[in-house]
PDB file of C-alpha atoms in Angstrom:
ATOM      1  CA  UNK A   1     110.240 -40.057 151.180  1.00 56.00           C
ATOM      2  CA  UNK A   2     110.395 -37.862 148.187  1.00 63.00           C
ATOM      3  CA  UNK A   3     108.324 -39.744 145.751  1.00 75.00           C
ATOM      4  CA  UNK A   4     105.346 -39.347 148.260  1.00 87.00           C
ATOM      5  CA  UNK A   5     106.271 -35.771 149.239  1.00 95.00           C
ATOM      6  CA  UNK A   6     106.141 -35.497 145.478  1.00 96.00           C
ATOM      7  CA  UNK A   7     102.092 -36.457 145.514  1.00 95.00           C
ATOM      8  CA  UNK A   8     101.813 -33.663 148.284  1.00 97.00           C
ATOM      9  CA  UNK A   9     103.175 -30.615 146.076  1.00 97.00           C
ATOM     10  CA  UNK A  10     101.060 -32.095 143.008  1.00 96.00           C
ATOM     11  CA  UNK A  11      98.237 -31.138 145.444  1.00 96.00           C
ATOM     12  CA  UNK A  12      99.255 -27.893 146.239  1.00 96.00           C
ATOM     13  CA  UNK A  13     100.496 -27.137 142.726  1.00 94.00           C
ATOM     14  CA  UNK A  14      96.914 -28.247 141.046  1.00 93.00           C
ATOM     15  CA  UNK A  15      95.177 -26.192 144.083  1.00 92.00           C
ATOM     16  CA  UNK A  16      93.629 -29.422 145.118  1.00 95.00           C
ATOM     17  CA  UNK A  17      94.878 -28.419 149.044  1.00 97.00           C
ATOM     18  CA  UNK A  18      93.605 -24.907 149.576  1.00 97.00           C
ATOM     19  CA  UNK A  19      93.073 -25.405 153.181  1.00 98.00           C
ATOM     20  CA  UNK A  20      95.970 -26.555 154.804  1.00 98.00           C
ATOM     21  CA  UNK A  21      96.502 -27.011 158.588  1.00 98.00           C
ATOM     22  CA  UNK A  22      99.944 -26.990 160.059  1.00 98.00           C
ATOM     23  CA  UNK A  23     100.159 -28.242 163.661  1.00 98.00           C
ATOM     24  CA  UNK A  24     103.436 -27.288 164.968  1.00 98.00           C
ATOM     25  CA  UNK A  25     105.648 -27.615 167.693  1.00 95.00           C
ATOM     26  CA  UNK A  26     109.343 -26.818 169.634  1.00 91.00           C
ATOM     27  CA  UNK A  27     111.456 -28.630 166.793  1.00 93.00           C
ATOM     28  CA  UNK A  28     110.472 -25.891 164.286  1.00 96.00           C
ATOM     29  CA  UNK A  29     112.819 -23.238 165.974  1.00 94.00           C
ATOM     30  CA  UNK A  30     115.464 -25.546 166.924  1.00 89.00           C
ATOM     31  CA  UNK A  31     117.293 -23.865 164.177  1.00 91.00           C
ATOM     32  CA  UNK A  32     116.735 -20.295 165.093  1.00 91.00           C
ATOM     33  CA  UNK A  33     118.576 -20.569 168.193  1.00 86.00           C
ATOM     34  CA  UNK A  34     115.220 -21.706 170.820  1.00 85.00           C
ATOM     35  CA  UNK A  35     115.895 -24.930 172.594  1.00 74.00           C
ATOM     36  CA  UNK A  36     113.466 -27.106 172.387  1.00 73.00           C
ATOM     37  CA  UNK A  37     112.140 -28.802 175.633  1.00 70.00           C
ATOM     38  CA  UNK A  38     112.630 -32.407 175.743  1.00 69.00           C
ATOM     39  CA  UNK A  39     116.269 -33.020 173.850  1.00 70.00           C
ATOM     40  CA  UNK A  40     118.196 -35.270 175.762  1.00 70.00           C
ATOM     41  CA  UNK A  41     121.534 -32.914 175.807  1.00 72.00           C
ATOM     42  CA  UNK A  42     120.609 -29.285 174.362  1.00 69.00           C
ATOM     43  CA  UNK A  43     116.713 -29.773 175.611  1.00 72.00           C
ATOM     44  CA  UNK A  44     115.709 -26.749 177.591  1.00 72.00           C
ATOM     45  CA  UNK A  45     114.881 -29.472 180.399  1.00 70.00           C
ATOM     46  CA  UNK A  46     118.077 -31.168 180.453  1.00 71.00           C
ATOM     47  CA  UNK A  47     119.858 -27.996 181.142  1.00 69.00           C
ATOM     48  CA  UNK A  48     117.482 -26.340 183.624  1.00 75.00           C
ATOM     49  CA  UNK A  49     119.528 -27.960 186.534  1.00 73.00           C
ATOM     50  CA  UNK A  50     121.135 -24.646 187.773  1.00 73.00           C
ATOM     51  CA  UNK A  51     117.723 -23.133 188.725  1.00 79.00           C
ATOM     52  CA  UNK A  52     118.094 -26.518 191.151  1.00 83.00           C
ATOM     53  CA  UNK A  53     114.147 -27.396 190.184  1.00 86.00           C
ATOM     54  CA  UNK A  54     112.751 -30.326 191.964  1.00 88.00           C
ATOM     55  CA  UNK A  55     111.550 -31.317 188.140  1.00 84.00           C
ATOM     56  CA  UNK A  56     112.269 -29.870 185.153  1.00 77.00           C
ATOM     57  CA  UNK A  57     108.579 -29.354 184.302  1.00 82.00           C
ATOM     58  CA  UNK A  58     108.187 -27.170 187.215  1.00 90.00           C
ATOM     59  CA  UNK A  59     109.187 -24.452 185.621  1.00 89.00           C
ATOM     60  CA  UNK A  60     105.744 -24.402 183.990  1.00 90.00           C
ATOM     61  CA  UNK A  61     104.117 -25.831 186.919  1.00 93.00           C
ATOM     62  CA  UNK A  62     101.593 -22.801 188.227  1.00 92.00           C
ATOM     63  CA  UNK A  63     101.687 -23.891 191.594  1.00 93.00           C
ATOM     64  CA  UNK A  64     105.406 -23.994 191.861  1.00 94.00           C
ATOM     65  CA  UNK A  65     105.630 -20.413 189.928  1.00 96.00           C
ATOM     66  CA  UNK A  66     103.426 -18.980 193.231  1.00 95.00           C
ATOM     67  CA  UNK A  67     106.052 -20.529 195.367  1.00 95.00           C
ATOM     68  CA  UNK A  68     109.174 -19.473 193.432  1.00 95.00           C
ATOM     69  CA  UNK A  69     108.401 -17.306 190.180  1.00 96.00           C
ATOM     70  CA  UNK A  70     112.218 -16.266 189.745  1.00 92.00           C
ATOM     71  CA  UNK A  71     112.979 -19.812 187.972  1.00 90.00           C
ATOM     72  CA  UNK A  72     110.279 -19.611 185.400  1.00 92.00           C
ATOM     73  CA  UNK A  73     111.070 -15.403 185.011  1.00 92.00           C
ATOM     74  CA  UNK A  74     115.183 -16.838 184.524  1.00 86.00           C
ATOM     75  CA  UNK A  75     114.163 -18.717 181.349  1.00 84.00           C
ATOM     76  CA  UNK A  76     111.622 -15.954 180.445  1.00 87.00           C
ATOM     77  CA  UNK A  77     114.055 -13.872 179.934  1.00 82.00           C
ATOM     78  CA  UNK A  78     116.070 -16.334 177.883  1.00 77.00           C
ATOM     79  CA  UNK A  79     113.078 -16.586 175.429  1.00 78.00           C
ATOM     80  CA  UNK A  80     111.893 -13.485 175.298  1.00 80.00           C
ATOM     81  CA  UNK A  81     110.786 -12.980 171.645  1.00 77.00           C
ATOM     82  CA  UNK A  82     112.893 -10.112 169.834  1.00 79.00           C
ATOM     83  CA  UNK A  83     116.251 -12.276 170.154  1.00 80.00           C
ATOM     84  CA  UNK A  84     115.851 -14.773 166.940  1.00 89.00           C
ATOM     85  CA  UNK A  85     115.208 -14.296 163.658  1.00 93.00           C
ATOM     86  CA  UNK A  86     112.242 -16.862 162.448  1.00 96.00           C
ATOM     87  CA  UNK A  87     113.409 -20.167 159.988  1.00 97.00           C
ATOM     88  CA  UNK A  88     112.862 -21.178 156.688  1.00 98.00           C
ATOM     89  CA  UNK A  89     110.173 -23.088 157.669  1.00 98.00           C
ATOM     90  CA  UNK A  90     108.162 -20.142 159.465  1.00 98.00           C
ATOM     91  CA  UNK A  91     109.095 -18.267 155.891  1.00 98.00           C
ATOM     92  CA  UNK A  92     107.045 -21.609 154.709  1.00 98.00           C
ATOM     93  CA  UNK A  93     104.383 -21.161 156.620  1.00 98.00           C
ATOM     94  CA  UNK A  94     104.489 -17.097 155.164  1.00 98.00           C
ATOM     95  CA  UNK A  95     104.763 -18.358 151.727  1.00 98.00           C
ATOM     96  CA  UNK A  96     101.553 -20.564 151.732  1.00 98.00           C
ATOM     97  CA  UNK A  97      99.770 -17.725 153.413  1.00 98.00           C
ATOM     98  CA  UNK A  98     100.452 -15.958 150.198  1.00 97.00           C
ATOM     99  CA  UNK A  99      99.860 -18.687 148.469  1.00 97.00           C
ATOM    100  CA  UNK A 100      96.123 -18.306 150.000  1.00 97.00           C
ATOM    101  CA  UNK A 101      95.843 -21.810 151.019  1.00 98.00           C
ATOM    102  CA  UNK A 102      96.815 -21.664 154.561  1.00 98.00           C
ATOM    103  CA  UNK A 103      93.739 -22.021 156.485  1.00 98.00           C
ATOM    104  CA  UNK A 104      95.089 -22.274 160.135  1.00 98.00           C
ATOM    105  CA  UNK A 105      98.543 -22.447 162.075  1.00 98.00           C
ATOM    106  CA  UNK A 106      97.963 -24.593 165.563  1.00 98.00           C
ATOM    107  CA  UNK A 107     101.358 -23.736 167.317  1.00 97.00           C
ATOM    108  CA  UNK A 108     102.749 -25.085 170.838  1.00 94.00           C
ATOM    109  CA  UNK A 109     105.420 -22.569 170.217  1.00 93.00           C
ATOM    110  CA  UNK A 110     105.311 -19.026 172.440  1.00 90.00           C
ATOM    111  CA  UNK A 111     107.952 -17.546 170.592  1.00 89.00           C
ATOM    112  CA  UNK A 112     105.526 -15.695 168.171  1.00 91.00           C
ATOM    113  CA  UNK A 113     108.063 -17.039 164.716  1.00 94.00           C
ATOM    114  CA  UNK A 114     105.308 -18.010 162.387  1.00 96.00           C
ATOM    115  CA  UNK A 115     103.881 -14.067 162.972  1.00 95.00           C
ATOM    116  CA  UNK A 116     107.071 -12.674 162.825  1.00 93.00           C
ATOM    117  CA  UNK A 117     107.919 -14.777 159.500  1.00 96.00           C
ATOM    118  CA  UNK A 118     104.825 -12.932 157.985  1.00 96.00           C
ATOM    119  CA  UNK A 119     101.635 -15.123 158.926  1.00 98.00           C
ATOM    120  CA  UNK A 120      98.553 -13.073 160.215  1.00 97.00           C
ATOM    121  CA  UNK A 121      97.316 -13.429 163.792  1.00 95.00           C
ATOM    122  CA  UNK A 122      93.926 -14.290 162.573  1.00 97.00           C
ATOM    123  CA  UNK A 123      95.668 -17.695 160.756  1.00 98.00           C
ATOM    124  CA  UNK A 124      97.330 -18.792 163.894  1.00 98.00           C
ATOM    125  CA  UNK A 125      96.131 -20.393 166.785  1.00 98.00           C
ATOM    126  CA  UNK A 126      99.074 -20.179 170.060  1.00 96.00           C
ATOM    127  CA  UNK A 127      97.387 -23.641 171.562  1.00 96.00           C
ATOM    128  CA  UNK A 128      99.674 -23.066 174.637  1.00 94.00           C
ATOM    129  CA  UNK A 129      99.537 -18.986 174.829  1.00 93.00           C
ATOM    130  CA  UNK A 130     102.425 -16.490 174.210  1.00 88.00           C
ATOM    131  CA  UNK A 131     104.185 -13.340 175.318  1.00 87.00           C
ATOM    132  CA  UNK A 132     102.180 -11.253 173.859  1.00 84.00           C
ATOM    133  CA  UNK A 133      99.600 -10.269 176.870  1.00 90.00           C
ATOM    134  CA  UNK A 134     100.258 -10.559 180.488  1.00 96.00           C
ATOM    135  CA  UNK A 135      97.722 -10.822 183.606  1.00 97.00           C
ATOM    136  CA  UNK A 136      97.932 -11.192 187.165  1.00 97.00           C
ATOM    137  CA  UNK A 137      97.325 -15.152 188.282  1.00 95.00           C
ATOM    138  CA  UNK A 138      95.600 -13.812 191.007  1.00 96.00           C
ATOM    139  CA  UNK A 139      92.621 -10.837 190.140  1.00 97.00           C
ATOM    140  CA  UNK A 140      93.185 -11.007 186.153  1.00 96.00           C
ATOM    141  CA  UNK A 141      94.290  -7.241 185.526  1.00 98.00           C
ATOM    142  CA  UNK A 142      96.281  -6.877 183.064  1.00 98.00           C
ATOM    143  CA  UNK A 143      99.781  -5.799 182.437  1.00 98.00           C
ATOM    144  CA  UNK A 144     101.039  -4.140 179.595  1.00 96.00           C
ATOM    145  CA  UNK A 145     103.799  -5.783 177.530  1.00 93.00           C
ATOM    146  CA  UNK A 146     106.291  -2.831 177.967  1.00 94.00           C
ATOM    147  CA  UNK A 147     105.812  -2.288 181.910  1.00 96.00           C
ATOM    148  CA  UNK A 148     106.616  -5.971 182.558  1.00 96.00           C
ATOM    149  CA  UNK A 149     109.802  -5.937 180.264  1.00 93.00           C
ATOM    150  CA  UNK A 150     110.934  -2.777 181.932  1.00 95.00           C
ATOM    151  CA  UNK A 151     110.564  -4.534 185.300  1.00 96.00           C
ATOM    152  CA  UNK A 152     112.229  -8.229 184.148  1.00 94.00           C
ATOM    153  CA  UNK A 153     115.132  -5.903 182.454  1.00 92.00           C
ATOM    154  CA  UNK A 154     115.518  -4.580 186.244  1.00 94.00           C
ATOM    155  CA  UNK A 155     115.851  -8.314 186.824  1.00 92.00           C
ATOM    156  CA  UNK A 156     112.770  -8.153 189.670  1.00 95.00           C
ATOM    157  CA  UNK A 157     109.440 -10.491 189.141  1.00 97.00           C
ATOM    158  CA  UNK A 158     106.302  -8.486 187.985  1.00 97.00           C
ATOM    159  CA  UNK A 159     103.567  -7.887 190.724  1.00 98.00           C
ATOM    160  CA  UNK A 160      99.381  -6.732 189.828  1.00 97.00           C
ATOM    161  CA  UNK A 161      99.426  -3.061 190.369  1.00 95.00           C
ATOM    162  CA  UNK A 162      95.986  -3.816 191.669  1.00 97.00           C
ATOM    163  CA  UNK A 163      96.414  -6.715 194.249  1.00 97.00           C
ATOM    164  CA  UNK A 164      99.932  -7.227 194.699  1.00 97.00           C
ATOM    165  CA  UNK A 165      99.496 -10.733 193.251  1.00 97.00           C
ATOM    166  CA  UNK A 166     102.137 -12.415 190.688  1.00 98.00           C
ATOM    167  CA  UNK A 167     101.847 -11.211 187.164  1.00 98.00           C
ATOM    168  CA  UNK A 168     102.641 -13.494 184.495  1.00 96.00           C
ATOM    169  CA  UNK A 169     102.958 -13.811 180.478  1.00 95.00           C
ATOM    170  CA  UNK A 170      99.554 -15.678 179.077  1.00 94.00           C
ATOM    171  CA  UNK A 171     101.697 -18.938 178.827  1.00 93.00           C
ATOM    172  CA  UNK A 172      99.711 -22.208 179.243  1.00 93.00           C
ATOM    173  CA  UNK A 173     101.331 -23.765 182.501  1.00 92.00           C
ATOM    174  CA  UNK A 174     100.652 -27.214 183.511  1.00 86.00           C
ATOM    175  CA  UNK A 175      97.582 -26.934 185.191  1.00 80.00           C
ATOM    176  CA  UNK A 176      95.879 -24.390 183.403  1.00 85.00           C
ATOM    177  CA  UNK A 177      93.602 -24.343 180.336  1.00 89.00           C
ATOM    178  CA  UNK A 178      94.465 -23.551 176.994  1.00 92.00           C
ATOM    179  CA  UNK A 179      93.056 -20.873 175.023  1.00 93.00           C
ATOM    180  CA  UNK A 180      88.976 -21.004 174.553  1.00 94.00           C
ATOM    181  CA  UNK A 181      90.305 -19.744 170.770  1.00 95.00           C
ATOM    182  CA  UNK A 182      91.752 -22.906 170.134  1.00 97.00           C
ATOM    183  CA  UNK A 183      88.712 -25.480 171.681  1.00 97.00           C
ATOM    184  CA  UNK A 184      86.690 -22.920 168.810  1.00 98.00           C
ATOM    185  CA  UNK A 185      88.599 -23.271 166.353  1.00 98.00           C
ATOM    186  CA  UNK A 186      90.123 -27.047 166.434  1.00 98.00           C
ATOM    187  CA  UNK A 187      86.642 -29.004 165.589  1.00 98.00           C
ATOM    188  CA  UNK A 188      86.140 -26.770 162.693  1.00 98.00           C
ATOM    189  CA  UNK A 189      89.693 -26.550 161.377  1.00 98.00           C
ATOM    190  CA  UNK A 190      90.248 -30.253 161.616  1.00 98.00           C
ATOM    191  CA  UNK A 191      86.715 -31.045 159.381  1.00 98.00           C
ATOM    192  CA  UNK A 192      87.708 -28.467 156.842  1.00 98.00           C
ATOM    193  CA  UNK A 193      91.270 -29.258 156.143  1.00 98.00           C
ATOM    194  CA  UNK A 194      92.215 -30.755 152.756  1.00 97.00           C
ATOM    195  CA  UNK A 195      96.078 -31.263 154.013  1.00 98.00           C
ATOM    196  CA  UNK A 196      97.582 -31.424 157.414  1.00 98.00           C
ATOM    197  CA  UNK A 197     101.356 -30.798 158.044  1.00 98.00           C
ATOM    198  CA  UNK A 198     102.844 -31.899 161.226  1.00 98.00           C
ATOM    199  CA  UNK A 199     106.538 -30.577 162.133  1.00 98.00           C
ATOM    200  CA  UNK A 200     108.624 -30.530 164.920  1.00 96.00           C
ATOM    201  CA  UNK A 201     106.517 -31.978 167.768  1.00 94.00           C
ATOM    202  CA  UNK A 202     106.691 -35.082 170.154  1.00 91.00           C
ATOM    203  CA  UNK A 203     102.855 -35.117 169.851  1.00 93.00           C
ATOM    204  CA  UNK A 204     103.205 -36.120 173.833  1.00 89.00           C
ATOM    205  CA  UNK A 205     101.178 -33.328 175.177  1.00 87.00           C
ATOM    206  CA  UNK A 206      97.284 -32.888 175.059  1.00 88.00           C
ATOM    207  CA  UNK A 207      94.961 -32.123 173.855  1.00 92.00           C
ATOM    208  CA  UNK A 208      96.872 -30.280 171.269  1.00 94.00           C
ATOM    209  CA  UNK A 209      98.441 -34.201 170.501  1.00 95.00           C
ATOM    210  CA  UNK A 210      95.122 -35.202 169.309  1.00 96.00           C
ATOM    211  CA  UNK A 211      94.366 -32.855 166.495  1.00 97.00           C
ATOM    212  CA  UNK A 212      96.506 -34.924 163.599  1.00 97.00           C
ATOM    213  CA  UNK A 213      93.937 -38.002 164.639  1.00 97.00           C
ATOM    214  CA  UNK A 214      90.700 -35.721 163.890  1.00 97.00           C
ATOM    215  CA  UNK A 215      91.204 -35.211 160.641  1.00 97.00           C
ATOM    216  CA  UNK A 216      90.217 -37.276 157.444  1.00 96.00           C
ATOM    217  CA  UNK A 217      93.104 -35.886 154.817  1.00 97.00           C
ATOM    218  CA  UNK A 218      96.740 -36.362 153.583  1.00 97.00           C
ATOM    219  CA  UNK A 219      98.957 -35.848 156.573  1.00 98.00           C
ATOM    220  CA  UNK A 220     102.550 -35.110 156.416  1.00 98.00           C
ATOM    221  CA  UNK A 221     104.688 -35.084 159.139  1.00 98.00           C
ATOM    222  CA  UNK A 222     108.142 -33.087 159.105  1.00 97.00           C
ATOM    223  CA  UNK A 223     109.979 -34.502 162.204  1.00 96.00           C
ATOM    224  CA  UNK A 224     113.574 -36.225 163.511  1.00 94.00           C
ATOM    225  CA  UNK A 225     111.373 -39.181 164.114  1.00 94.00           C
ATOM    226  CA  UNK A 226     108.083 -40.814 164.059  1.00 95.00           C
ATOM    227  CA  UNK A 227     105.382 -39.618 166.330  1.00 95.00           C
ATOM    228  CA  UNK A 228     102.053 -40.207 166.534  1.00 94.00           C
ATOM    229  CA  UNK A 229      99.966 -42.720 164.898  1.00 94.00           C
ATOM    230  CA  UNK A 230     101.772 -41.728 161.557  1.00 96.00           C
ATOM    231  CA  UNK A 231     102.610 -44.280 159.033  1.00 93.00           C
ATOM    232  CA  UNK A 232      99.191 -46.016 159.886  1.00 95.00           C
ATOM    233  CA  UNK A 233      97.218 -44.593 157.223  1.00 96.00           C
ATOM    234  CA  UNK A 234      98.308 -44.432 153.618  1.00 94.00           C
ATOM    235  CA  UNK A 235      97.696 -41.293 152.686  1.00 94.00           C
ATOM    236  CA  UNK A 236      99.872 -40.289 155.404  1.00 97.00           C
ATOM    237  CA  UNK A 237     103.616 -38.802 154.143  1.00 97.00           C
ATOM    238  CA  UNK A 238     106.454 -38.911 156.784  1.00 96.00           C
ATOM    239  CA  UNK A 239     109.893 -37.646 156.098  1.00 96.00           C
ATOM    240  CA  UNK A 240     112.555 -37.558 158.908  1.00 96.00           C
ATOM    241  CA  UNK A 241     114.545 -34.919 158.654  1.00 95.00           C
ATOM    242  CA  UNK A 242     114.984 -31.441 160.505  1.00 95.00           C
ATOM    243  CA  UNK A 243     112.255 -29.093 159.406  1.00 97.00           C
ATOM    244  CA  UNK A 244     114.195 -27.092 157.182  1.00 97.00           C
ATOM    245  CA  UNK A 245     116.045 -29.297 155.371  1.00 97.00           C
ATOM    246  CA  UNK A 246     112.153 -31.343 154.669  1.00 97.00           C
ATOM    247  CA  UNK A 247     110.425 -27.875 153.760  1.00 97.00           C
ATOM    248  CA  UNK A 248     112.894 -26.717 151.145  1.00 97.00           C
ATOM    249  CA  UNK A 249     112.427 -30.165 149.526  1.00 97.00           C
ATOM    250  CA  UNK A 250     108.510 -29.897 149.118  1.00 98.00           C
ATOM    251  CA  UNK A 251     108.894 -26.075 147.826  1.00 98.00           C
ATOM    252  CA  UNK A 252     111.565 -27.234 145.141  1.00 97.00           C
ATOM    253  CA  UNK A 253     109.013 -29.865 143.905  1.00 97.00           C
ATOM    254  CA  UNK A 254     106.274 -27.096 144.142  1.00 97.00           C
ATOM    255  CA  UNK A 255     108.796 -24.714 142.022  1.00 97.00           C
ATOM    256  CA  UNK A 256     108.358 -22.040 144.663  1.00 98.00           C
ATOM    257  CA  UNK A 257     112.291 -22.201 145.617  1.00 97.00           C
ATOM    258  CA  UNK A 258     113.418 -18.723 144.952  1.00 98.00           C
ATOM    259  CA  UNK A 259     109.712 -17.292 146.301  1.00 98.00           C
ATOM    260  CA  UNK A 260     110.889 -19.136 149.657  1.00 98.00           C
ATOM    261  CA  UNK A 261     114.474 -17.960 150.268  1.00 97.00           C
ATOM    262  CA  UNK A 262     113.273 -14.405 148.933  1.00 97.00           C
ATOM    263  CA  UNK A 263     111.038 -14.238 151.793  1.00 96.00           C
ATOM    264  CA  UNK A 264     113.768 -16.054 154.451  1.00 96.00           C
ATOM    265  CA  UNK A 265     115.938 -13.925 153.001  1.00 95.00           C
ATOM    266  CA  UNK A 266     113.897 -10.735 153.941  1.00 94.00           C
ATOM    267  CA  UNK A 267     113.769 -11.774 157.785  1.00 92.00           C
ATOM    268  CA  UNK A 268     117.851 -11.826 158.076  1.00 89.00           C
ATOM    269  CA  UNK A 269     117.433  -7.663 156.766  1.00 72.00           C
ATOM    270  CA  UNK A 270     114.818  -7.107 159.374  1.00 67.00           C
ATOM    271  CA  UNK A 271     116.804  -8.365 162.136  1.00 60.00           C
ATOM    272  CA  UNK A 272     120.054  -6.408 161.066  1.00 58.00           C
ATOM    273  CA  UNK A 273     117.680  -3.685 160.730  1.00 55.00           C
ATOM    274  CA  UNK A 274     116.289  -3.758 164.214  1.00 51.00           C
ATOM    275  CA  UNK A 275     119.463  -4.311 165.660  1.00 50.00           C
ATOM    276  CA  UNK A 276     120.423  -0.825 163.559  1.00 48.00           C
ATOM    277  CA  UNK A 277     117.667   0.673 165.162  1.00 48.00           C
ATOM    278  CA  UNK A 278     118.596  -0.754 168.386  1.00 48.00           C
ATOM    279  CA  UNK A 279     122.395   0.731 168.333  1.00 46.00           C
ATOM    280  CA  UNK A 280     120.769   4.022 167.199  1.00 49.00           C
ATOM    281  CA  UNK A 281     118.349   4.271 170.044  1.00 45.00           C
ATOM    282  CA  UNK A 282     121.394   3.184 172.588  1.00 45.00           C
TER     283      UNK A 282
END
């Protein structure tokens, strides 16, 4: 609750935590507008059931994708990054960049929000990939970004230039291996963090599930319920709530309120902005 959250912004207030780790997942964006995946009613999987998928996971599933690429390329489109503006929790995540005690952000998310909110590429780690490059499954050439837009936006499914073969965003399907950035970078994150925060994840898949067990600090989870081991230690803080709502609390006990909904503020103009630009350029 609050009295322990308390202990965790007397931390970051003394500059006892000036390496925090924030593992992050699906329930983070809920707010801006991105489904997350496994929500009984407004869960991306509960309504995938008019792309008539033999299992909702199969949308991910690379061998399926060779078989039938137009389901996965139907919620691509969907998610595209560009359409939502980040939350007040990626402006969180911005805030203790400035702050200069954010050591690392481990996201399962692959809509790119903590960047767009303001944190540097260098600080985050996309554990299951993103939009941002895009190879062929096949011979691994390389797509650019704006070449397989164009050809989504003409509602056809991207092939290699080079070997006809299926191209396809550098999302982490089922199947495939995450990032060799995050296998680097995990072992040494986890031993040097002086705080972990946990928000919006299930914690159910892996290996990204078993980072919050390798480390030896305060943990705080922000999260609709309890996942995890959490609760078992007691340094560990957990407060249910959605993210928001939980990371507006620990910046009013850190006094850095009006620093926070400066910087959310500052995304809204950016996205009225680019939609100027948009309506300009139409």
């Amino acid at each position: 609750g609050s009295s322990e959250l308390a202990g965790v912004a007397a931390l970051l207030k003394a500059g006892k935590a000036r390496n925090v780790v924030v593992m992050v997942g699906a329930g983070i964006s809920t707010s801006a507008g991105i489904p997350d995946f496994r929500s009984p009613k407004t869960g991306l999987y509960a309504n995938l059931s008019r792309l008539k998928l033999p299992y909702a996971e199969a949308v991910f599933d690379i061998g399926y994708f060779r078989r039938r690429p137009e389901a996965f390329y139907t919620l691509a489109d969907e998610l595209y990054p560009g359409k939502f503006r980040p939350t007040v929790f990626h402006s969180f995540l911005a805030l203790l960049e400035r702050k200069g005690v954010l050591r690392r952000v481990f996201t399962q998310n692959i809509d790119t929000l903590e960047h767009l909110a303001g944190v540097p590429e260098d600080k985050i780690v996309w554990a299951h990939g993103s939009f941002a490059a895009n190879h062929c499954i096949d011979c691994g050439t390389e797509m650019a970004t704006a070449t397989l837009k164009a050809i989504m936006d003409a509602g056809k499914i991207p092939h290699c230039a080079r070997c006809k073969g299926l191209v396809k965003p550098d999302i982490v399907f089922f199947g495939e291996n995450l990032p060799a950035r995050f296998f680097e970078l995990a072992p040494v994150d986890t031993r040097a963090a002086d705080l972990v925060i946990v928000a919006g994840t299930s914690l159910q898949v892996h290996p990204f599930a078993d980072l919050p067990n390798q480390v030896s600090c305060p943990r705080v989870l922000f999260n609709l319920e309890r996942v995890g081991d959490f609760g078992r230690r007691k340094t560990d803080v957990t407060v249910l709530a959605d993210c928001d709502t939980a990371v507006r609390e620990l910046a009013t006990l850190c006094g850095w309120t009006a620093e926070l909904e400066a910087m959310w503020a500052k995304t809204a103009m950016e996205e009225t902005k680019g939609e100027a630009e948009g309506e300009a350029e139409g």
